[in-house]
Amino acid sequence: PTMAHSKALLVLENFIGGKFVPCSSYIDSYNPSTGDVYCRVPDSGREEVEAAVKAAKAAFPIWSSKSPLERSQILNKLADLIEHDLEAFAQAESKDQGKTIMFARTVDIPRAVHNFRFFASSILHHVTECTEMPALGCMHYTSRAPVGVAGLISPWNLPLYLLTWKIAPAIACGNTVVAKPSEMTSVTAWMMCKLLDKAGVPPGVVNVVFGTGAKAGEALVCHPDVPLISFTGSTLTAQRITEKSAPHCKRLSLELGGKNPAIIFDDADLSQCIPTTVRSSFANQGEICLCTSRIFVQRGIYNEFLKKFVAEAKKWKTGNPSDPTSDVGALISKEHLEKVRNYVKKAQAEGARVLCGEGVDPLALPPGNQKGYFMLPTVIAEVKDESCCMQEEIFGPVTCVVAFDTEEEVIERANGVKYGLAATVWSSNVGRVHRVAHRLQSGLVWTNCWLVRDLNLPFGGMKASGIGREGAKDSYEFFTEVKTITIKH
Ligand code: NAD
């Protein structure tokens, strides 16, 4: 950018030891709906991570010795402050990520607020175990203590939502943290840092270093004084993190990609199933790890389903994310848009049919958004199970619809991918929904609904979708070290 241009740019700073600190170099961050650089993000490396870990280590003794109630009150205060600025956060998230303002207002930011409130409450209610051995005159009990400095690495699709889903349990348990948000979506994390002092979070408890995965992320993963890493992102990056952290035997929580099936039996209530499956395919431009991307429809209703599904998908309006009537915003980057489009091209080359969206329907954009990274919700039929479109995570507004005949067959086909994060099952036969749910290789199964979450319960994937679970008890266990103590009386 030119000098005149750069004056108008938003410039972020790292947040270390309770202070904003500038960085020696910066990366450009784009507004996905216009294609313009609008923000500069610190390009942190080893030095910045070192300073942040040092600050987090220094803050640990005081923070970890506070009572759960004291920490809970601070988390609640932070939740209130974010909620107070909800609209500003939502506007920023929409601009930075490309998601619609409606989605940011109703999902991202309310959930970030709720993450703090939820862990502020759940931290007060944990109990530890105790067993007795009367014949030996012994009792045993467990005690849990925070681990130390937690490294938190988050992706770009639900920026503040997923980052706070890690920060909240980590600090509620008494750890201090160094967080590294995605270099593509750093703004709301930086805004949150401005509220920490007012909420009563002591300096050094939450440190945020901005920058790329290769530099800042890896420096955090390799730092010897960071004994645990909570990571949400792609399976490929998780493999690299696992390798890099192995020499230190770090504790890892890995929330990764998905290739989530929806299984629709011929007795499903289509009036519920169709709008929900359109939503599960295209919400947040399909950029949610839980989005449906393989739809298996029982043959008897296949044609009817396709017709209604495509009609419903076409109702979704793609447009300027800041327009409250837009249902689909911009994809995160030019490169990502290209990648998603290429999947559609590959499917076509393999003989699949594109029923709506990319390359089929015209995409009309307002003048200011012509260079944005937009794409219409796209439905593809007649795709082979072996096709890359049915095997790989596309992470965009693309979904594939195929027919099946029997329950046995569809379970096998649904399980026939490397991922195992989320699945949905649609049927009015109660026996069948339980049976199928039990046999799906998936960390989460929703029947006759999608994305209904109770944060108390475990969240996470099997197979290449992750290791570990997050939730009230699961996050508590991950972010604390347990000790078994035996007393002879
Ligand atoms: P990504 O793996 O490219 O990046 C995620 C984060 O890791 C970013 O902050 C990035 O800078 C950092 N990173 C990259 N390389 C690194 C390295 N070598 N060392 C340390 N950190 C590194 O993922 P993304 O493209 O930002 O996000 C999309 C992916 O996230 C999709 O696969 C999606 O399914 C997944 N996801 C999973 C969940 C879940 O809960 N299971 C939720 C949301 C997103």
Short mmCIF file of N, CA and C and ligand atoms in Angstrom, two decimals, residues 153-157 162 180-183 211-214 217-218 221 231-234 237 240-241 255-258 289 393 395 421 459 465, ligand 1:
data_model
loop_
_atom_site.label_atom_id
_atom_site.label_comp_id
_atom_site.label_asym_id
_atom_site.label_seq_id
_atom_site.Cartn_x
_atom_site.Cartn_y
_atom_site.Cartn_z
N ILE A 153 -4.13 -21.92 20.01
CA ILE A 153 -4.02 -21.56 18.59
C ILE A 153 -5.37 -21.78 17.91
N SER A 154 -5.87 -20.74 17.26
CA SER A 154 -7.24 -20.82 16.73
C SER A 154 -7.30 -20.46 15.25
N PRO A 155 -8.37 -20.89 14.57
CA PRO A 155 -8.49 -20.68 13.12
C PRO A 155 -9.29 -19.43 12.78
N TRP A 156 -9.53 -19.23 11.48
CA TRP A 156 -10.15 -17.98 11.02
C TRP A 156 -11.67 -18.06 10.86
N ASN A 157 -12.27 -19.21 10.98
CA ASN A 157 -13.68 -19.29 10.58
C ASN A 157 -14.65 -18.72 11.63
N LEU A 162 -14.13 -19.23 18.77
CA LEU A 162 -13.28 -20.38 19.07
C LEU A 162 -12.11 -20.01 19.98
N LYS A 180 -2.64 -17.38 20.09
CA LYS A 180 -2.24 -16.95 18.74
C LYS A 180 -3.44 -17.17 17.82
N PRO A 181 -4.20 -16.08 17.57
CA PRO A 181 -5.34 -16.20 16.65
C PRO A 181 -4.84 -16.34 15.21
N SER A 182 -5.74 -16.64 14.31
CA SER A 182 -5.36 -16.72 12.90
C SER A 182 -4.90 -15.36 12.40
N GLU A 183 -3.83 -15.37 11.62
CA GLU A 183 -3.30 -14.11 11.06
C GLU A 183 -4.31 -13.44 10.13
N GLY A 211 0.28 -13.22 14.40
CA GLY A 211 1.23 -13.58 13.36
C GLY A 211 0.89 -14.89 12.71
N THR A 212 1.78 -15.34 11.86
CA THR A 212 1.49 -16.54 11.07
C THR A 212 1.71 -17.82 11.89
N GLY A 213 1.16 -18.89 11.36
CA GLY A 213 1.34 -20.19 12.00
C GLY A 213 2.79 -20.63 11.94
N ALA A 214 3.40 -20.43 10.78
CA ALA A 214 4.77 -20.92 10.59
C ALA A 214 5.75 -20.23 11.54
N GLY A 217 3.07 -19.26 15.53
CA GLY A 217 2.44 -20.50 16.01
C GLY A 217 3.48 -21.54 16.38
N GLU A 218 4.44 -21.71 15.48
CA GLU A 218 5.44 -22.74 15.73
C GLU A 218 6.35 -22.38 16.90
N VAL A 221 4.44 -23.49 19.86
CA VAL A 221 4.39 -24.96 19.96
C VAL A 221 5.73 -25.52 20.44
N PHE A 231 -5.38 -26.64 20.18
CA PHE A 231 -5.35 -26.20 18.79
C PHE A 231 -6.67 -26.51 18.10
N THR A 232 -7.21 -25.55 17.37
CA THR A 232 -8.32 -25.81 16.46
C THR A 232 -7.89 -25.33 15.09
N GLY A 233 -8.01 -26.21 14.11
CA GLY A 233 -7.59 -25.86 12.76
C GLY A 233 -7.59 -27.09 11.89
N SER A 234 -6.74 -27.08 10.87
CA SER A 234 -6.79 -28.18 9.90
C SER A 234 -5.99 -29.39 10.38
N THR A 237 -2.15 -29.09 9.70
CA THR A 237 -1.41 -28.31 10.70
C THR A 237 -1.26 -29.10 11.99
N ARG A 240 1.66 -31.38 11.93
CA ARG A 240 2.91 -30.63 12.12
C ARG A 240 3.09 -30.26 13.61
N ILE A 241 2.01 -29.84 14.25
CA ILE A 241 2.08 -29.47 15.67
C ILE A 241 2.44 -30.69 16.53
N GLU A 255 -8.66 -30.04 17.67
CA GLU A 255 -10.01 -29.99 17.07
C GLU A 255 -9.83 -29.68 15.60
N LEU A 256 -10.13 -30.66 14.73
CA LEU A 256 -9.70 -30.53 13.34
C LEU A 256 -10.85 -30.54 12.33
N GLY A 257 -10.54 -30.91 11.12
CA GLY A 257 -11.50 -30.80 10.04
C GLY A 257 -12.58 -31.86 10.06
N GLY A 258 -13.53 -31.71 9.14
CA GLY A 258 -14.62 -32.68 9.05
C GLY A 258 -15.06 -32.88 7.61
N CYS A 289 -16.51 -26.09 10.79
CA CYS A 289 -16.03 -27.47 10.79
C CYS A 289 -17.19 -28.46 10.85
N GLU A 393 -12.13 -32.23 2.83
CA GLU A 393 -12.85 -31.09 3.39
C GLU A 393 -12.73 -29.92 2.43
N PHE A 395 -14.68 -26.89 2.83
CA PHE A 395 -14.76 -25.74 3.73
C PHE A 395 -15.26 -24.49 3.01
N LEU A 421 -16.10 -36.03 12.46
CA LEU A 421 -16.43 -34.95 13.40
C LEU A 421 -17.92 -34.93 13.75
N PHE A 459 -17.26 -32.12 23.19
CA PHE A 459 -17.23 -31.69 21.79
C PHE A 459 -15.89 -32.11 21.21
N SER A 465 -10.37 -36.16 12.63
CA SER A 465 -11.03 -34.93 13.08
C SER A 465 -10.57 -34.47 14.46
P1 NAD B 1 -5.03 -23.85 9.87
O1 NAD B 1 -4.65 -25.18 10.38
O2 NAD B 1 -4.43 -23.38 8.60
O3 NAD B 1 -4.69 -22.72 10.93
C1 NAD B 1 -5.21 -22.75 12.24
C2 NAD B 1 -4.28 -21.96 13.14
O4 NAD B 1 -3.03 -22.63 13.22
C3 NAD B 1 -3.97 -20.55 12.65
O5 NAD B 1 -3.88 -19.69 13.76
C4 NAD B 1 -2.63 -20.72 12.01
O6 NAD B 1 -1.86 -19.54 11.96
C5 NAD B 1 -1.97 -21.74 12.92
N1 NAD B 1 -0.88 -22.51 12.32
C6 NAD B 1 -0.68 -22.81 11.01
N2 NAD B 1 0.46 -23.51 10.87
C7 NAD B 1 0.98 -23.67 12.10
C8 NAD B 1 2.14 -24.32 12.61
N3 NAD B 1 3.01 -24.93 11.80
N4 NAD B 1 2.38 -24.30 13.94
C9 NAD B 1 1.50 -23.69 14.77
N5 NAD B 1 0.39 -23.05 14.35
C10 NAD B 1 0.13 -23.05 13.04
O7 NAD B 1 -6.60 -23.84 9.80
P2 NAD B 1 -7.53 -22.70 9.24
O8 NAD B 1 -7.45 -22.74 7.74
O9 NAD B 1 -7.26 -21.43 9.94
O10 NAD B 1 -8.98 -23.19 9.72
C11 NAD B 1 -9.77 -24.05 9.00
C12 NAD B 1 -9.65 -25.45 9.54
O11 NAD B 1 -10.01 -25.50 10.90
C13 NAD B 1 -10.62 -26.42 8.86
O12 NAD B 1 -9.96 -27.63 8.60
C14 NAD B 1 -11.70 -26.61 9.89
O13 NAD B 1 -12.44 -27.80 9.80
C15 NAD B 1 -10.93 -26.56 11.15
N6 NAD B 1 -11.81 -26.27 12.28
C16 NAD B 1 -12.08 -27.24 13.21
C17 NAD B 1 -12.94 -26.99 14.27
C18 NAD B 1 -13.25 -28.03 15.31
O14 NAD B 1 -13.73 -27.64 16.37
N7 NAD B 1 -13.02 -29.30 15.06
C19 NAD B 1 -13.51 -25.74 14.38
C20 NAD B 1 -13.22 -24.77 13.43
C21 NAD B 1 -12.36 -25.04 12.39
#
